[in-house]
Amino acid sequence: MESARKKLKISDGNEDQSINALQDNSGSSDLDALAKSFLEIEDKQCDALLQLDYGQNICYIYNPLEYAREIHKDFLAKFCKGPKKVLLLGMNPGPWGMGQTGVPFGHVQYTKEWLCLKGNVTKPKKEHPKRLITGLECTRSEVSGDRLWSLLKELSGKPETLFTNVFLHNYCPLFFLKDSAKNVTPPELKISTLMHPSPVNPAANKGWREIAIKQLTESGVIPYFKAQE
């Protein structure tokens, strides 16, 4: 990975923003080849996103892979190992989840106490006064992340079981509807959907756990979340 990245313009036009404008001191020697490659892909995605013109009305751009990089790399070092059968792909980082921890669907409590991840968190270059970044000290709860991690813990029991066959990613710049995704993915990949656990989704407030288990069962992936007998 390059030790210095070219500077990219933040959308408010006041100053330049750079991903790792200085040397990346968070360390990559602890990442295996797969995790390093995964991180390089994520960085390229971030570069592409930051080059977009979001318009003059967008004044705050948060990049958790920059200011919460240490925790994110700890996540990759521990769990991005070997081939996976299932990828849980989220839509975007939430302000009180991955926005704080750099971990996909990164509810702070589960990040600290179940995944046992560690690392320093700094600040975005420009911080919204109502979306302050406090990292693992954040006391706000990301409801959708709480619901998801609670289910994953229930199904798997421990992180090592979960990440044997499953991986999570919540930093995708492209969005595909289920039908369109079938047209751009290899035929051997099966695309399934899981109801969004967000409380702004009325249906998710009416028994999301039961609905999620039903969907995971119908898609045939739920055995991958459990310890193999």
Short mmCIF file of C-alpha atoms in Angstrom, two decimals:
data_model
loop_
_atom_site.label_atom_id
_atom_site.label_comp_id
_atom_site.label_asym_id
_atom_site.label_seq_id
_atom_site.Cartn_x
_atom_site.Cartn_y
_atom_site.Cartn_z
CA MET A 1 0.00 0.00 0.00
CA GLU A 2 1.26 3.46 -0.76
CA SER A 3 2.59 5.30 2.26
CA ALA A 4 1.12 8.56 1.04
CA ARG A 5 -2.13 9.10 -0.82
CA LYS A 6 -2.97 11.98 -3.11
CA LYS A 7 -5.06 14.71 -1.59
CA LEU A 8 -8.74 14.78 -2.37
CA LYS A 9 -11.11 17.71 -2.22
CA ILE A 10 -13.71 17.75 0.53
CA SER A 11 -17.13 18.80 -0.64
CA ASP A 12 -17.35 22.14 1.13
CA GLY A 13 -14.37 23.37 -0.83
CA ASN A 14 -12.53 24.84 2.18
CA GLU A 15 -9.55 22.52 2.34
CA ASP A 16 -8.18 19.27 1.04
CA GLN A 17 -9.03 15.91 2.56
CA SER A 18 -6.76 12.92 2.26
CA ILE A 19 -7.06 9.27 3.24
CA ASN A 20 -3.84 8.59 5.09
CA ALA A 21 -2.25 11.75 3.71
CA LEU A 22 0.68 10.91 5.96
CA GLN A 23 2.28 7.52 6.36
CA ASP A 24 -0.09 4.86 7.65
CA ASN A 25 1.29 4.20 11.13
CA SER A 26 -1.51 1.88 12.27
CA GLY A 27 0.51 -1.08 11.06
CA SER A 28 -0.27 -3.67 8.40
CA SER A 29 2.31 -6.33 9.22
CA ASP A 30 -0.27 -8.07 11.39
CA LEU A 31 -2.60 -8.55 8.41
CA ASP A 32 -2.33 -11.65 6.28
CA ALA A 33 -2.39 -11.45 2.48
CA LEU A 34 -6.17 -11.72 2.20
CA ALA A 35 -6.82 -9.00 4.76
CA LYS A 36 -4.24 -6.70 3.15
CA SER A 37 -5.87 -7.15 -0.25
CA PHE A 38 -9.30 -6.51 1.24
CA LEU A 39 -8.08 -3.30 2.88
CA GLU A 40 -6.50 -2.10 -0.37
CA ILE A 41 -9.83 -2.60 -2.15
CA GLU A 42 -11.62 -0.64 0.57
CA ASP A 43 -9.11 2.21 0.28
CA LYS A 44 -9.61 2.36 -3.48
CA GLN A 45 -13.36 2.53 -2.94
CA CYS A 46 -12.89 5.40 -0.50
CA ASP A 47 -10.65 7.23 -2.95
CA ALA A 48 -13.30 6.93 -5.64
CA LEU A 49 -16.06 8.11 -3.31
CA LEU A 50 -14.10 11.15 -2.15
CA GLN A 51 -13.54 12.24 -5.73
CA LEU A 52 -17.28 12.57 -6.34
CA ASP A 53 -18.81 16.03 -6.34
CA TYR A 54 -21.47 15.96 -3.63
CA GLY A 55 -22.52 19.56 -4.15
CA GLN A 56 -22.16 22.65 -2.02
CA ASN A 57 -24.86 21.59 0.44
CA ILE A 58 -22.80 18.65 1.71
CA CYS A 59 -20.35 19.96 4.30
CA TYR A 60 -19.50 16.83 6.31
CA ILE A 61 -17.95 13.65 4.95
CA TYR A 62 -17.02 10.91 7.42
CA ASN A 63 -14.58 8.17 6.48
CA PRO A 64 -14.35 5.59 9.30
CA LEU A 65 -11.55 3.79 7.48
CA GLU A 66 -9.44 6.88 8.15
CA TYR A 67 -10.20 8.00 11.70
CA ALA A 68 -11.18 4.55 13.07
CA ARG A 69 -8.56 2.69 11.06
CA GLU A 70 -6.90 0.95 14.00
CA ILE A 71 -10.09 -0.81 15.08
CA HIS A 72 -11.01 -1.63 11.50
CA LYS A 73 -7.62 -3.24 10.93
CA ASP A 74 -7.95 -5.17 14.19
CA PHE A 75 -11.27 -6.48 12.83
CA LEU A 76 -9.63 -7.56 9.57
CA ALA A 77 -6.64 -9.11 11.33
CA LYS A 78 -8.85 -11.28 13.53
CA PHE A 79 -11.69 -12.22 11.20
CA CYS A 80 -10.75 -11.69 7.54
CA LYS A 81 -9.01 -15.02 7.19
CA GLY A 82 -9.59 -17.72 4.62
CA PRO A 83 -12.50 -18.19 2.20
CA LYS A 84 -16.04 -17.45 3.36
CA LYS A 85 -19.36 -18.91 2.33
CA VAL A 86 -21.55 -15.92 3.21
CA LEU A 87 -21.05 -12.16 2.91
CA LEU A 88 -23.47 -9.91 4.80
CA LEU A 89 -23.39 -6.67 2.84
CA GLY A 90 -24.82 -3.54 4.44
CA MET A 91 -25.98 -0.38 2.77
CA ASN A 92 -23.97 2.31 4.57
CA PRO A 93 -22.26 2.99 7.91
CA GLY A 94 -24.51 4.32 10.68
CA PRO A 95 -23.43 7.34 12.77
CA TRP A 96 -23.47 5.42 16.07
CA GLY A 97 -22.19 2.09 14.72
CA MET A 98 -19.49 1.80 12.08
CA GLY A 99 -19.30 5.58 12.07
CA GLN A 100 -17.83 5.29 15.57
CA THR A 101 -15.90 2.02 15.46
CA GLY A 102 -14.90 1.37 11.85
CA VAL A 103 -16.45 -2.10 12.17
CA PRO A 104 -19.25 -3.20 9.83
CA PHE A 105 -22.59 -2.86 11.62
CA GLY A 106 -20.29 -1.87 14.49
CA HIS A 107 -22.46 -1.53 17.56
CA VAL A 108 -20.05 -0.23 20.21
CA GLN A 109 -20.93 -2.72 22.96
CA TYR A 110 -20.57 -5.77 20.71
CA THR A 111 -17.40 -4.36 19.19
CA LYS A 112 -15.79 -4.08 22.63
CA GLU A 113 -17.29 -6.95 24.59
CA TRP A 114 -18.03 -9.69 22.04
CA LEU A 115 -15.55 -9.10 19.24
CA CYS A 116 -12.98 -7.77 21.75
CA LEU A 117 -11.58 -5.27 19.28
CA LYS A 118 -9.27 -2.46 20.28
CA GLY A 119 -7.73 0.65 18.79
CA ASN A 120 -7.54 4.40 18.95
CA VAL A 121 -10.09 6.56 17.18
CA THR A 122 -9.35 10.12 16.10
CA LYS A 123 -11.71 12.65 14.52
CA PRO A 124 -13.00 13.39 11.02
CA LYS A 125 -11.39 16.44 9.47
CA LYS A 126 -14.67 18.30 9.83
CA GLU A 127 -17.07 17.06 12.51
CA HIS A 128 -20.82 17.64 12.69
CA PRO A 129 -21.75 19.03 16.14
CA LYS A 130 -24.60 16.51 16.45
CA ARG A 131 -22.61 13.55 15.16
CA LEU A 132 -19.56 13.65 17.40
CA ILE A 133 -17.06 10.82 17.11
CA THR A 134 -16.02 9.31 20.45
CA GLY A 135 -15.15 5.81 19.23
CA LEU A 136 -15.40 3.01 21.77
CA GLU A 137 -16.45 5.54 24.39
CA CYS A 138 -19.68 6.30 22.51
CA THR A 139 -22.77 5.72 24.66
CA ARG A 140 -25.31 6.01 21.86
CA SER A 141 -26.78 2.77 20.52
CA GLU A 142 -27.13 1.89 16.85
CA VAL A 143 -30.47 0.05 17.04
CA SER A 144 -30.09 -1.76 13.74
CA GLY A 145 -26.59 -2.92 14.72
CA ASP A 146 -27.85 -4.02 18.13
CA ARG A 147 -30.57 -6.14 16.53
CA LEU A 148 -28.20 -7.72 14.01
CA TRP A 149 -25.35 -8.50 16.42
CA SER A 150 -27.77 -9.85 19.00
CA LEU A 151 -29.04 -12.32 16.40
CA LEU A 152 -25.55 -13.24 15.21
CA LYS A 153 -24.44 -13.89 18.78
CA GLU A 154 -27.54 -15.99 19.40
CA LEU A 155 -26.92 -18.11 16.30
CA SER A 156 -23.13 -18.48 16.58
CA GLY A 157 -22.37 -18.31 20.28
CA LYS A 158 -18.88 -16.92 19.75
CA PRO A 159 -17.14 -14.81 17.07
CA GLU A 160 -14.81 -17.61 15.98
CA THR A 161 -17.82 -19.71 15.00
CA LEU A 162 -19.49 -16.87 13.12
CA PHE A 163 -16.43 -15.84 11.11
CA THR A 164 -15.51 -19.37 10.09
CA ASN A 165 -17.90 -19.09 7.15
CA VAL A 166 -19.34 -15.56 7.37
CA PHE A 167 -17.93 -12.09 6.80
CA LEU A 168 -19.51 -8.65 7.06
CA HIS A 169 -19.02 -5.53 5.00
CA ASN A 170 -20.81 -2.23 5.43
CA TYR A 171 -18.86 0.14 3.26
CA CYS A 172 -20.07 -0.38 -0.27
CA PRO A 173 -20.16 2.56 -2.72
CA LEU A 174 -22.46 0.79 -5.15
CA PHE A 175 -25.99 -0.37 -4.54
CA PHE A 176 -27.79 -3.04 -6.53
CA LEU A 177 -31.36 -4.18 -6.34
CA LYS A 178 -31.68 -7.91 -5.96
CA ASP A 179 -32.76 -8.43 -9.58
CA SER A 180 -30.09 -6.18 -11.08
CA ALA A 181 -27.40 -7.78 -8.92
CA LYS A 182 -28.10 -11.09 -10.62
CA ASN A 183 -27.06 -9.51 -13.90
CA VAL A 184 -23.62 -8.40 -12.70
CA THR A 185 -22.53 -11.27 -10.45
CA PRO A 186 -21.22 -14.71 -11.43
CA PRO A 187 -23.97 -17.32 -11.73
CA GLU A 188 -22.44 -19.44 -8.95
CA LEU A 189 -23.14 -16.65 -6.44
CA LYS A 190 -26.53 -16.66 -4.81
CA ILE A 191 -28.03 -13.26 -3.95
CA SER A 192 -30.51 -13.14 -1.07
CA THR A 193 -31.99 -10.31 0.94
CA LEU A 194 -32.38 -9.73 4.65
CA MET A 195 -34.85 -7.20 6.02
CA HIS A 196 -33.17 -4.03 7.23
CA PRO A 197 -33.28 -4.01 11.05
CA SER A 198 -33.50 -0.22 11.32
CA PRO A 199 -36.29 1.13 13.57
CA VAL A 200 -37.30 3.50 10.77
CA ASN A 201 -38.49 0.39 8.94
CA PRO A 202 -42.00 -0.23 10.39
CA ALA A 203 -41.91 -3.93 9.53
CA ALA A 204 -38.65 -4.36 11.47
CA ASN A 205 -40.40 -3.19 14.63
CA LYS A 206 -42.82 -6.11 14.41
CA GLY A 207 -40.61 -9.08 15.18
CA TRP A 208 -37.45 -8.49 13.13
CA ARG A 209 -35.63 -11.40 14.78
CA GLU A 210 -38.26 -13.94 13.69
CA ILE A 211 -38.43 -12.46 10.19
CA ALA A 212 -34.63 -12.52 9.86
CA ILE A 213 -34.35 -16.14 10.97
CA LYS A 214 -37.07 -17.11 8.49
CA GLN A 215 -35.28 -15.31 5.64
CA LEU A 216 -31.89 -16.79 6.51
CA THR A 217 -33.46 -20.25 6.69
CA GLU A 218 -35.28 -19.90 3.37
CA SER A 219 -32.11 -18.68 1.66
CA GLY A 220 -30.28 -21.77 2.92
CA VAL A 221 -27.46 -19.90 4.66
CA ILE A 222 -28.40 -20.19 8.33
CA PRO A 223 -26.28 -23.35 8.88
CA TYR A 224 -23.16 -21.32 8.08
CA PHE A 225 -23.81 -19.12 11.12
CA LYS A 226 -23.71 -22.06 13.52
CA ALA A 227 -21.03 -24.42 14.76
CA GLN A 228 -20.67 -27.42 12.49
CA GLU A 229 -21.69 -30.65 14.20
#
